[in-house]
Amino acid sequence: MYCEKCGNRLADDARFCDTCGATVAGAAIGSPAAAADASGSSVITPEQLRAKWQQEAAARGSSTATSATVAAPIAAPVLPQVVQNSGSGKDGINKCPYCGASDIQLNTATGQLRCNYCHREWSEAADGLDFDIASLNGMTIGAGSEDINYDASSVVTLKCSACGAEVVIETDEAPQARCHWCRNTLSLNNQVPNGAIPDAVIPFRVTKEQAQGLIETFVHKRQFYAHPRFKAEFTTDNIMGAYLPYMVVDVNSHASLSGQAELLVRKYDRDKTTYYDADLYDISRDFDLLIDDLTLEASAEKLNQNTLVNSNNVINAILPYPLKETLRFNANYLRGFTSEKRDLNRDAVAGVAQAQVRDIARYQANQTALAYNRGIHWENINVGVKGQLWKSVYLPVWLYSYLEVKNNGKRFLHYVAVNGATGETMGSVPIHMPKLLLISAIIELIGCAIGIPLTIFLFLFVP
Amino acid sequence: MFFSVLAADPLYVSLLLSSNDDSSGLAAIPLLLCLSGFIYFGAVYARYRNSDKRHLHEEETPVRIENLQQHNQFVIRLTGLRNSSMQDRNDQQVEGALNESGGGFAEQLANVKDWVK
Ligand SMILES: [Zn+2]
Ligand SMILES: [Zn+2]
Ligand SMILES: [Zn+2]
């Protein structure tokens, strides 16, 4: 079996990990392997897991061979296959491969890690979670996508391998801390059950200066109706670089859609009225649907995009990210930035994922039926999920935020967000309502002054 | 009320005009003029607040389709229809969007109310 915390291979009867010291029995509590194992044994090895999962997949395959459209829900509670992808990213002191110093930081200009001592640069490897989507079967997840143990402490203690001191890492703030004795930087790179360590990361490539420029341009284009207090207070000095938590899902599925569609045959005028003749068809579409990197917010606060109460939708709007370039997580990428811990599990976002997969199926089916120029009414949309791969990813966002306090005391947080990898920018600027209402009213009056006489004129004099 | 709902969003107005089959384009001009203030408000609101913006997952997610099978069965010829497009078409419908209010009239009204109070 393997250590849940560091991935180290252990003897089957081991109770403690000899590398990191984690308690093995404790680590299995609440893990999907323990929950789903009906045999009574509380620990299951990855090999057993894989064998069991393959048997299940084979059983499912034979029973559904006649009908490929059996709809398995996304994130169905089946035993997931967990991929330990962070094996070589060790906890503790991460040393510069050239000089051995532990003072390492992201160089945003190159997207690489840089040793602050010898100034040489390098990159982490790819996250190792790229599979051929068509071959996905059952549920596969990265170790960082396992369900969060909400009781798990946010505080992790690591032993400094240089001096032996016990160093406390407050994972709510950052998965790193400095040893107070020898000043080495200690990193937490392996998954802990509190959601702080994802499977992968896309490092910042947009520098703070570039982000400031993008935000200023965005806001300056929206100056005329901007709230005067906002205009007076606007500055990009304290924009924040934040890594936000996402779940990225690959889906191997089969879609079946059926409905009616109309094809225009003739358009003609009779007694000042336009009429249309159309051919009605029953249509159906059936195809394998392979979805790559569906991206979902994995923070409860950011998943709430009710635009009446927040402007989180603008952070959603700067998607997508170049998810082919995700790297294995390394805490050094986070230095100098803030990060938000994932607080949602696969189950919590499965409903959204399911709905978005249906949307994608519908749009793909539309592409195969473009000839129906009067539209389609899809009556049945069935998407059967054969395989799915989930990974948790930190994605970089530059955020400008402004708290508007309205006349009635209501508060509204406006964001301007910049995609930290692509530079795509979207935002919300508080409006000076009196000015906008006044000018809208003037335009309305002028419009009516011309429009009403014109209506009367057309009514009376145009045959 | 009905008209202001339409007018608050330029998109609704264009939809209204495109499905307005009883008249030629000529009659649409005074209608647009009479709603110009509402259209202007909606357009500025959308440009500043961007509450209608979201990631277009249905279009922007990389996908591949394979083993396509399609059936098209002619049913009947419909004649004398008044609508320029199918009445209950849902091919552009999106179920998985997260921005709930989507920059609609209710949100704009709430924002004006917040200011008036
Ligand atoms: Zn261990
Ligand atoms: Zn070095
Ligand atoms: Zn130390």
Coordinates of N, CA, C and O in Angstrom, one line a residue, chain B residues 18-74:
Chain B
S18 N -37.0 41.0 -35.1 CA -36.7 39.9 -36.1 C -38.0 39.0 -36.1 O -38.2 38.4 -37.2
S19 N -38.7 39.0 -35.0 CA -39.9 38.1 -35.1 C -41.2 38.9 -35.4 O -42.3 38.4 -35.3
N20 N -41.0 40.2 -35.6 CA -42.1 41.0 -35.9 C -42.5 40.9 -37.4 O -42.0 41.6 -38.2
D21 N -43.4 39.9 -37.7 CA -43.5 39.5 -39.1 C -44.7 40.3 -39.7 O -44.9 40.2 -40.9
D22 N -45.5 40.9 -38.9 CA -46.7 41.6 -39.5 C -46.3 42.8 -40.3 O -47.1 43.2 -41.2
S23 N -45.2 43.4 -40.0 CA -44.9 44.6 -40.6 C -43.5 44.6 -41.3 O -42.7 43.7 -41.0
S24 N -43.3 45.5 -42.2 CA -42.0 45.6 -42.8 C -41.0 46.3 -41.8 O -41.4 46.7 -40.7
G25 N -39.8 46.4 -42.2 CA -38.8 47.1 -41.3 C -39.1 48.5 -41.1 O -38.7 49.1 -40.1
L26 N -39.9 49.1 -41.9 CA -40.3 50.5 -41.8 C -41.0 50.8 -40.4 O -40.6 51.8 -39.7
A27 N -41.9 50.0 -40.0 CA -42.6 50.2 -38.8 C -41.8 50.0 -37.5 O -42.1 50.5 -36.5
A28 N -40.6 49.4 -37.7 CA -39.7 49.1 -36.6 C -39.0 50.4 -36.1 O -38.7 50.6 -35.0
I29 N -38.9 51.4 -37.1 CA -38.1 52.6 -36.7 C -38.8 53.4 -35.6 O -38.1 53.7 -34.6
P30 N -40.1 53.7 -35.7 CA -40.7 54.5 -34.6 C -40.7 53.7 -33.3 O -40.5 54.3 -32.3
L31 N -40.8 52.4 -33.4 CA -40.8 51.6 -32.2 C -39.4 51.8 -31.5 O -39.3 52.0 -30.3
L32 N -38.4 51.6 -32.3 CA -37.0 51.8 -31.7 C -36.8 53.2 -31.1 O -36.3 53.4 -30.0
L33 N -37.4 54.2 -31.8 CA -37.2 55.6 -31.3 C -38.0 55.8 -30.0 O -37.5 56.4 -29.1
C34 N -39.1 55.2 -29.9 CA -39.9 55.3 -28.6 C -39.3 54.6 -27.5 O -39.6 54.9 -26.3
L35 N -38.4 53.7 -27.8 CA -37.7 52.9 -26.7 C -36.3 53.3 -26.5 O -35.5 52.7 -25.7
S36 N -35.9 54.4 -27.2 CA -34.4 54.7 -27.3 C -33.8 54.9 -26.0 O -32.6 54.4 -25.7
G37 N -34.5 55.5 -25.0 CA -33.9 55.8 -23.7 C -33.6 54.5 -22.9 O -32.6 54.3 -22.3
F38 N -34.6 53.5 -23.0 CA -34.4 52.3 -22.4 C -33.3 51.4 -23.0 O -32.5 50.8 -22.3
I39 N -33.2 51.5 -24.3 CA -32.2 50.8 -25.0 C -30.8 51.3 -24.6 O -29.9 50.6 -24.3
Y40 N -30.7 52.6 -24.6 CA -29.5 53.3 -24.2 C -29.1 52.9 -22.8 O -27.9 52.5 -22.6
F41 N -30.0 52.9 -21.9 CA -29.7 52.5 -20.5 C -29.2 51.1 -20.4 O -28.2 50.8 -19.8
G42 N -29.9 50.2 -21.1 CA -29.5 48.8 -21.1 C -28.1 48.6 -21.7 O -27.3 47.8 -21.1
A43 N -27.8 49.3 -22.8 CA -26.5 49.1 -23.4 C -25.4 49.6 -22.5 O -24.3 48.9 -22.4
V44 N -25.6 50.8 -21.9 CA -24.5 51.3 -21.0 C -24.4 50.4 -19.8 O -23.2 50.1 -19.4
Y45 N -25.5 50.0 -19.2 CA -25.4 49.1 -18.1 C -24.6 47.8 -18.4 O -23.7 47.4 -17.6
A46 N -24.9 47.2 -19.5 CA -24.2 46.0 -19.9 C -22.7 46.3 -20.1 O -21.9 45.5 -19.7
R47 N -22.4 47.4 -20.7 CA -21.0 47.7 -20.9 C -20.2 48.0 -19.6 O -19.0 47.6 -19.6
Y48 N -20.8 48.6 -18.7 CA -20.1 48.9 -17.4 C -20.1 47.7 -16.4 O -19.1 47.4 -15.8
R49 N -21.2 47.0 -16.3 CA -21.4 46.0 -15.3 C -21.1 44.6 -15.8 O -20.8 43.7 -15.0
N50 N -21.3 44.4 -17.1 CA -20.9 43.1 -17.7 C -21.5 41.9 -17.0 O -20.9 40.8 -16.9
S51 N -22.7 42.1 -16.3 CA -23.3 40.9 -15.6 C -23.9 39.9 -16.5 O -24.2 38.8 -16.1
D52 N -23.9 40.2 -17.8 CA -24.4 39.2 -18.8 C -23.2 38.3 -19.3 O -23.4 37.3 -20.0
K53 N -22.0 38.6 -18.9 CA -20.8 37.9 -19.4 C -20.6 36.6 -18.6 O -20.8 36.6 -17.4
R54 N -20.2 35.6 -19.3 CA -19.8 34.3 -18.7 C -18.9 33.6 -19.6 O -18.8 33.9 -20.8
H55 N -18.3 32.5 -19.1 CA -17.5 31.6 -20.0 C -18.5 30.8 -20.8 O -19.4 30.2 -20.3
L56 N -18.3 30.9 -22.1 CA -19.3 30.1 -23.0 C -18.8 28.7 -23.1 O -18.2 28.3 -24.1
H57 N -19.1 27.9 -22.1 CA -18.6 26.5 -22.0 C -19.1 25.7 -23.2 O -18.4 24.8 -23.6
E58 N -20.3 26.0 -23.6 CA -20.9 25.2 -24.7 C -20.2 25.4 -26.0 O -20.2 24.5 -26.9
E59 N -19.5 26.5 -26.2 CA -18.7 26.7 -27.4 C -17.2 26.7 -27.2 O -16.5 26.3 -28.2
E60 N -16.7 27.1 -26.1 CA -15.3 27.2 -25.9 C -14.6 26.0 -25.3 O -13.4 26.0 -25.3
T61 N -15.3 25.0 -24.9 CA -14.7 23.8 -24.4 C -14.2 22.9 -25.6 O -15.0 22.6 -26.5
P62 N -12.9 22.5 -25.6 CA -12.5 21.6 -26.7 C -13.2 20.3 -26.7 O -13.2 19.6 -25.6
V63 N -13.8 19.9 -27.8 CA -14.5 18.6 -27.8 C -14.2 18.0 -29.2 O -13.8 18.6 -30.1
R64 N -14.5 16.7 -29.2 CA -14.3 15.9 -30.4 C -15.5 15.0 -30.5 O -15.9 14.4 -29.5
I65 N -16.1 14.9 -31.7 CA -17.2 13.9 -31.8 C -16.8 12.8 -32.8 O -16.1 13.1 -33.8
E66 N -17.2 11.6 -32.5 CA -16.8 10.4 -33.3 C -18.1 9.5 -33.5 O -19.0 9.6 -32.7
N67 N -18.0 8.7 -34.5 CA -19.0 7.7 -34.8 C -20.4 8.3 -34.9 O -21.4 7.8 -34.3
L68 N -20.5 9.4 -35.7 CA -21.8 10.1 -35.8 C -22.8 9.3 -36.6 O -22.4 8.8 -37.7
Q69 N -24.0 9.1 -36.0 CA -25.1 8.5 -36.8 C -26.2 9.5 -36.8 O -26.6 10.0 -35.8
Q70 N -26.8 9.7 -38.0 CA -27.9 10.7 -38.0 C -29.1 10.1 -38.8 O -28.9 9.4 -39.8
H71 N -30.3 10.5 -38.3 CA -31.5 10.1 -39.0 C -32.3 11.4 -39.2 O -32.5 12.2 -38.3
N72 N -32.9 11.5 -40.4 CA -33.7 12.6 -40.8 C -35.0 12.1 -41.5 O -34.9 11.5 -42.6
Q73 N -36.1 12.2 -40.8 CA -37.4 11.6 -41.4 C -38.4 12.7 -41.7 O -38.8 13.4 -40.7
F74 N -38.7 12.9 -42.9 CA -39.7 13.9 -43.3 C -41.0 13.5 -42.7 O -41.5 12.4 -42.8

